mmCIF file of C-alpha atoms in Angstrom:
data_model
loop_
_atom_site.group_PDB
_atom_site.id
_atom_site.type_symbol
_atom_site.label_atom_id
_atom_site.label_comp_id
_atom_site.label_asym_id
_atom_site.label_seq_id
_atom_site.Cartn_x
_atom_site.Cartn_y
_atom_site.Cartn_z
ATOM 1 C CA HIS A 1 127.072 86.442 73.363
ATOM 2 C CA GLN A 2 126.254 82.840 74.334
ATOM 3 C CA LYS A 3 123.135 83.945 76.213
ATOM 4 C CA ARG A 4 121.943 85.992 73.252
ATOM 5 C CA LYS A 5 122.291 82.974 70.943
ATOM 6 C CA MET A 6 120.359 80.834 73.428
ATOM 7 C CA VAL A 7 117.556 83.411 73.678
ATOM 8 C CA LEU A 8 117.326 83.627 69.884
ATOM 9 C CA ARG A 9 117.203 79.825 69.617
ATOM 10 C CA LEU A 10 114.439 79.669 72.218
ATOM 11 C CA LEU A 11 112.523 82.427 70.438
ATOM 12 C CA SER A 12 112.812 80.587 67.108
ATOM 13 C CA PHE A 13 111.679 77.359 68.738
ATOM 14 C CA PHE A 14 108.588 78.981 70.277
ATOM 15 C CA VAL A 15 107.624 80.608 66.961
ATOM 16 C CA LEU A 16 108.001 77.275 65.166
ATOM 17 C CA VAL A 17 105.904 75.464 67.797
ATOM 18 C CA ALA A 18 103.219 78.135 67.571
ATOM 19 C CA LEU A 19 103.091 77.916 63.780
ATOM 20 C CA VAL A 20 102.916 74.124 63.745
ATOM 21 C CA HIS A 21 100.222 74.157 66.406
ATOM 22 C CA SER A 22 98.149 76.813 64.636
ATOM 23 C CA PHE A 23 98.027 74.975 61.306
ATOM 24 C CA THR A 24 97.338 71.512 62.702
ATOM 25 C CA ALA A 25 94.183 70.101 61.114
ATOM 26 C CA PRO A 26 91.307 69.326 63.460
ATOM 27 C CA SER A 27 90.857 65.681 64.364
ATOM 28 C CA LEU A 28 88.949 63.652 61.794
ATOM 29 C CA SER A 29 87.765 61.159 64.361
ATOM 30 C CA SER A 30 84.892 63.179 65.745
ATOM 31 C CA SER A 31 82.331 61.472 67.910
ATOM 32 C CA ALA A 32 79.534 63.631 66.415
ATOM 33 C CA PRO A 33 77.742 62.104 63.417
ATOM 34 C CA ARG A 34 78.510 63.777 60.075
ATOM 35 C CA GLN A 35 75.813 64.720 57.629
ATOM 36 C CA GLN A 36 76.167 63.465 54.092
ATOM 37 C CA GLY A 37 77.637 66.181 51.878
ATOM 38 C CA ALA A 38 78.407 68.568 54.751
ATOM 39 C CA ILE A 39 81.578 70.542 54.277
ATOM 40 C CA THR A 40 83.696 71.340 57.309
ATOM 41 C CA THR A 41 85.640 74.573 57.045
ATOM 42 C CA SER A 42 87.024 74.912 60.540
ATOM 43 C CA LEU A 43 90.626 75.672 59.623
ATOM 44 C CA HIS A 44 92.350 76.825 62.775
ATOM 45 C CA MET A 45 93.654 80.299 61.851
ATOM 46 C CA GLY A 46 94.410 81.778 65.270
ATOM 47 C CA TRP A 47 98.156 81.483 64.815
ATOM 48 C CA PHE A 48 98.778 85.017 66.043
ATOM 49 C CA ASP A 49 97.000 84.055 69.260
ATOM 50 C CA ASN A 50 99.087 80.911 69.511
ATOM 51 C CA ILE A 51 102.314 82.859 69.080
ATOM 52 C CA ALA A 52 101.254 85.155 71.916
ATOM 53 C CA LYS A 53 100.323 82.157 74.079
ATOM 54 C CA SER A 54 103.740 80.601 73.411
ATOM 55 C CA PHE A 55 105.356 83.515 75.182
ATOM 56 C CA GLU A 56 103.067 83.453 78.205
ATOM 57 C CA ASN A 57 104.782 82.035 81.235
ATOM 58 C CA GLN A 58 103.248 82.026 84.668
ATOM 59 C CA ASP A 59 106.705 82.122 86.293
ATOM 60 C CA TYR A 60 107.388 85.574 84.845
ATOM 61 C CA LYS A 61 105.393 88.603 85.932
ATOM 62 C CA ASP A 62 105.366 92.269 84.949
ATOM 63 C CA GLU A 63 105.708 93.306 88.578
ATOM 64 C CA ASP A 64 108.371 90.982 89.907
ATOM 65 C CA VAL A 65 108.897 91.549 93.625
ATOM 66 C CA ARG A 66 110.914 89.105 95.684
ATOM 67 C CA VAL A 67 112.101 89.095 99.267
ATOM 68 C CA ARG A 68 114.893 87.278 101.038
ATOM 69 C CA ALA A 69 113.966 86.760 104.648
ATOM 70 C CA SER A 70 114.913 84.865 107.774
ATOM 71 C CA HIS A 71 112.545 83.862 110.532
ATOM 72 C CA ILE A 72 112.312 82.423 113.990
ATOM 73 C CA LEU A 73 109.433 80.036 114.608
ATOM 74 C CA ILE A 74 107.999 79.207 117.999
ATOM 75 C CA LYS A 75 105.469 76.412 117.520
ATOM 76 C CA SER A 76 102.054 76.937 119.003
ATOM 77 C CA SER A 77 101.969 76.961 122.755
ATOM 78 C CA ASP A 78 100.356 79.027 125.478
ATOM 79 C CA ASN A 79 103.214 81.531 125.655
ATOM 80 C CA ASP A 80 104.444 81.735 122.037
ATOM 81 C CA LEU A 81 103.582 85.457 121.709
ATOM 82 C CA GLU A 82 105.429 86.208 124.927
ATOM 83 C CA THR A 83 108.432 84.173 123.750
ATOM 84 C CA ILE A 84 108.540 85.994 120.389
ATOM 85 C CA ASP A 85 108.277 89.369 122.165
ATOM 86 C CA ASP A 86 111.177 88.380 124.442
ATOM 87 C CA LEU A 87 113.300 87.249 121.473
ATOM 88 C CA MET A 88 112.558 90.451 119.544
ATOM 89 C CA GLY A 89 113.493 92.446 122.648
ATOM 90 C CA GLU A 90 116.765 90.543 123.001
ATOM 91 C CA ILE A 91 117.666 91.116 119.338
ATOM 92 C CA LEU A 92 116.828 94.824 119.539
ATOM 93 C CA ASP A 93 118.757 95.271 122.813
ATOM 94 C CA ARG A 94 121.842 93.573 121.368
ATOM 95 C CA THR A 95 121.789 95.614 118.145
ATOM 96 C CA ARG A 96 120.590 99.007 119.417
ATOM 97 C CA ASP A 97 124.096 100.543 119.351
ATOM 98 C CA GLN A 98 125.319 98.445 116.398
ATOM 99 C CA PRO A 99 122.522 98.092 113.809
ATOM 100 C CA ASP A 100 124.959 96.438 111.385
ATOM 101 C CA LEU A 101 124.896 93.377 113.647
ATOM 102 C CA LEU A 102 121.135 92.812 113.209
ATOM 103 C CA GLN A 103 121.479 89.980 110.681
ATOM 104 C CA PRO A 104 124.224 88.004 112.518
ATOM 105 C CA VAL A 105 122.492 88.429 115.897
ATOM 106 C CA PHE A 106 119.154 87.377 114.383
ATOM 107 C CA ALA A 107 120.816 84.299 112.839
ATOM 108 C CA GLU A 108 122.408 83.391 116.173
ATOM 109 C CA VAL A 109 119.071 83.652 118.012
ATOM 110 C CA ALA A 110 117.341 81.673 115.213
ATOM 111 C CA ARG A 111 119.906 78.846 115.538
ATOM 112 C CA ARG A 112 119.363 78.792 119.281
ATOM 113 C CA GLU A 113 115.580 79.265 119.569
ATOM 114 C CA SER A 114 113.752 78.569 116.287
ATOM 115 C CA GLN A 115 111.736 75.359 116.040
ATOM 116 C CA CYS A 116 111.952 75.277 112.245
ATOM 117 C CA SER A 117 114.382 73.247 110.153
ATOM 118 C CA SER A 118 115.673 76.535 108.720
ATOM 119 C CA SER A 119 117.261 77.239 112.121
ATOM 120 C CA ALA A 120 120.389 75.413 110.918
ATOM 121 C CA GLN A 121 120.796 78.209 108.329
ATOM 122 C CA GLY A 122 120.118 80.951 110.861
ATOM 123 C CA GLY A 123 116.445 81.008 109.890
ATOM 124 C CA ASP A 124 117.206 81.895 106.249
ATOM 125 C CA LEU A 125 114.221 81.130 103.995
ATOM 126 C CA GLY A 126 115.953 82.191 100.785
ATOM 127 C CA LEU A 127 114.587 84.441 98.057
ATOM 128 C CA PHE A 128 110.862 84.074 97.359
ATOM 129 C CA SER A 129 107.937 85.871 95.772
ATOM 130 C CA LYS A 130 104.324 86.329 96.762
ATOM 131 C CA GLY A 131 102.419 83.063 97.004
ATOM 132 C CA LYS A 132 105.425 80.886 97.850
ATOM 133 C CA MET A 133 104.996 81.032 101.646
ATOM 134 C CA VAL A 134 101.974 80.941 103.936
ATOM 135 C CA PRO A 135 99.377 83.692 103.306
ATOM 136 C CA GLU A 136 100.250 85.489 106.545
ATOM 137 C CA PHE A 137 103.804 86.048 105.267
ATOM 138 C CA ASP A 138 102.351 87.512 102.049
ATOM 139 C CA TRP A 139 100.107 89.885 104.013
ATOM 140 C CA VAL A 140 103.118 91.224 105.916
ATOM 141 C CA LEU A 141 105.832 91.137 103.228
ATOM 142 C CA PHE A 142 103.775 91.882 100.082
ATOM 143 C CA PRO A 143 100.940 94.243 101.088
ATOM 144 C CA GLU A 144 98.081 94.585 98.585
ATOM 145 C CA ASP A 145 98.228 98.403 98.593
ATOM 146 C CA PRO A 146 101.839 99.539 99.115
ATOM 147 C CA ALA A 147 100.681 103.180 99.106
ATOM 148 C CA LYS A 148 98.655 102.599 102.288
ATOM 149 C CA THR A 149 100.893 100.001 103.907
ATOM 150 C CA PRO A 150 104.466 100.195 102.644
ATOM 151 C CA PRO A 151 106.273 96.841 102.469
ATOM 152 C CA PRO A 152 108.991 96.354 105.085
ATOM 153 C CA PRO A 153 112.394 97.320 103.659
ATOM 154 C CA ALA A 154 115.569 95.265 103.914
ATOM 155 C CA GLY A 155 116.749 95.346 107.524
ATOM 156 C CA ALA A 156 113.232 95.471 108.993
ATOM 157 C CA MET A 157 112.203 93.019 111.701
ATOM 158 C CA VAL A 158 108.486 92.179 111.664
ATOM 159 C CA GLY A 159 106.503 90.268 114.220
ATOM 160 C CA PRO A 160 104.815 88.584 115.816
ATOM 161 C CA VAL A 161 103.217 86.885 112.809
ATOM 162 C CA LEU A 162 100.762 84.098 113.648
ATOM 163 C CA THR A 163 100.373 81.199 111.187
ATOM 164 C CA GLU A 164 99.106 77.630 111.315
ATOM 165 C CA PHE A 165 102.665 76.581 112.229
ATOM 166 C CA GLY A 166 103.069 78.896 115.201
ATOM 167 C CA CYS A 167 104.359 82.362 115.922
ATOM 168 C CA HIS A 168 107.138 83.957 113.839
ATOM 169 C CA VAL A 169 109.417 86.936 113.849
ATOM 170 C CA ILE A 170 110.660 87.794 110.350
ATOM 171 C CA LEU A 171 113.790 89.673 109.304
ATOM 172 C CA VAL A 172 113.742 91.064 105.756
ATOM 173 C CA THR A 173 117.319 90.762 104.507
ATOM 174 C CA GLN A 174 116.830 91.688 100.833
ATOM 175 C CA ARG A 175 114.081 93.115 98.618
ATOM 176 C CA ASP A 176 114.337 92.855 94.805
ATOM 177 C CA GLN A 177 111.975 94.386 92.293
ATOM 178 C CA ASN A 178 111.656 94.041 88.511
ATOM 179 C CA ARG A 179 114.863 92.140 87.884
ATOM 180 C CA ASP A 180 115.573 90.794 84.434
ATOM 181 C CA GLN A 181 113.969 87.407 84.998
ATOM 182 C CA ILE A 182 114.928 85.792 81.690
ATOM 183 C CA GLU A 183 118.591 86.672 82.074
ATOM 184 C CA GLU A 184 118.519 85.407 85.660
ATOM 185 C CA LYS A 185 116.879 82.130 84.598
ATOM 186 C CA LEU A 186 119.478 81.599 81.852
ATOM 187 C CA ALA A 187 122.295 82.366 84.281
ATOM 188 C CA ARG A 188 121.026 79.627 86.605
ATOM 189 C CA ASN A 189 120.953 77.115 83.740
ATOM 190 C CA ASP A 190 124.546 77.727 82.610
#
């Protein structure tokens, strides 16, 4: 009930702002010279457009896809690919008979081997959407054409992934799609 009231208040506020903005008179202090007797009739009447613009928000998208992932980073060296292959092999060997242990084993190896500050959290990068990480992560985790290249599901280990920072192995721990973003945003602000 509280959230509904807050949403209605926000909606009313945005409508009011749009209306005020749409009927604001143009500035009288124009730098262009005015002709004697010229009548200016440029009343700004695009208030429907302004209402629509009030509700545009770049943070909210029709197709909301987010991933929670962990990674292990080996900073650039001559044998970083070999090191990542060895680490992936170790993780797979240790979880072959017990796939439920993939996340804890990955976190343990990340704490031990990763050269990223996220190693203290077991390599956890948190929940993120396309464009929040380096482009190479986007290419792997958010493919342009999911019909041709399906995105890795939760529980998938992907690597090696080469970036400007070094060589990574990524573990997808969660994949969310089309969540109610407004409700989630309000829940975080409570």
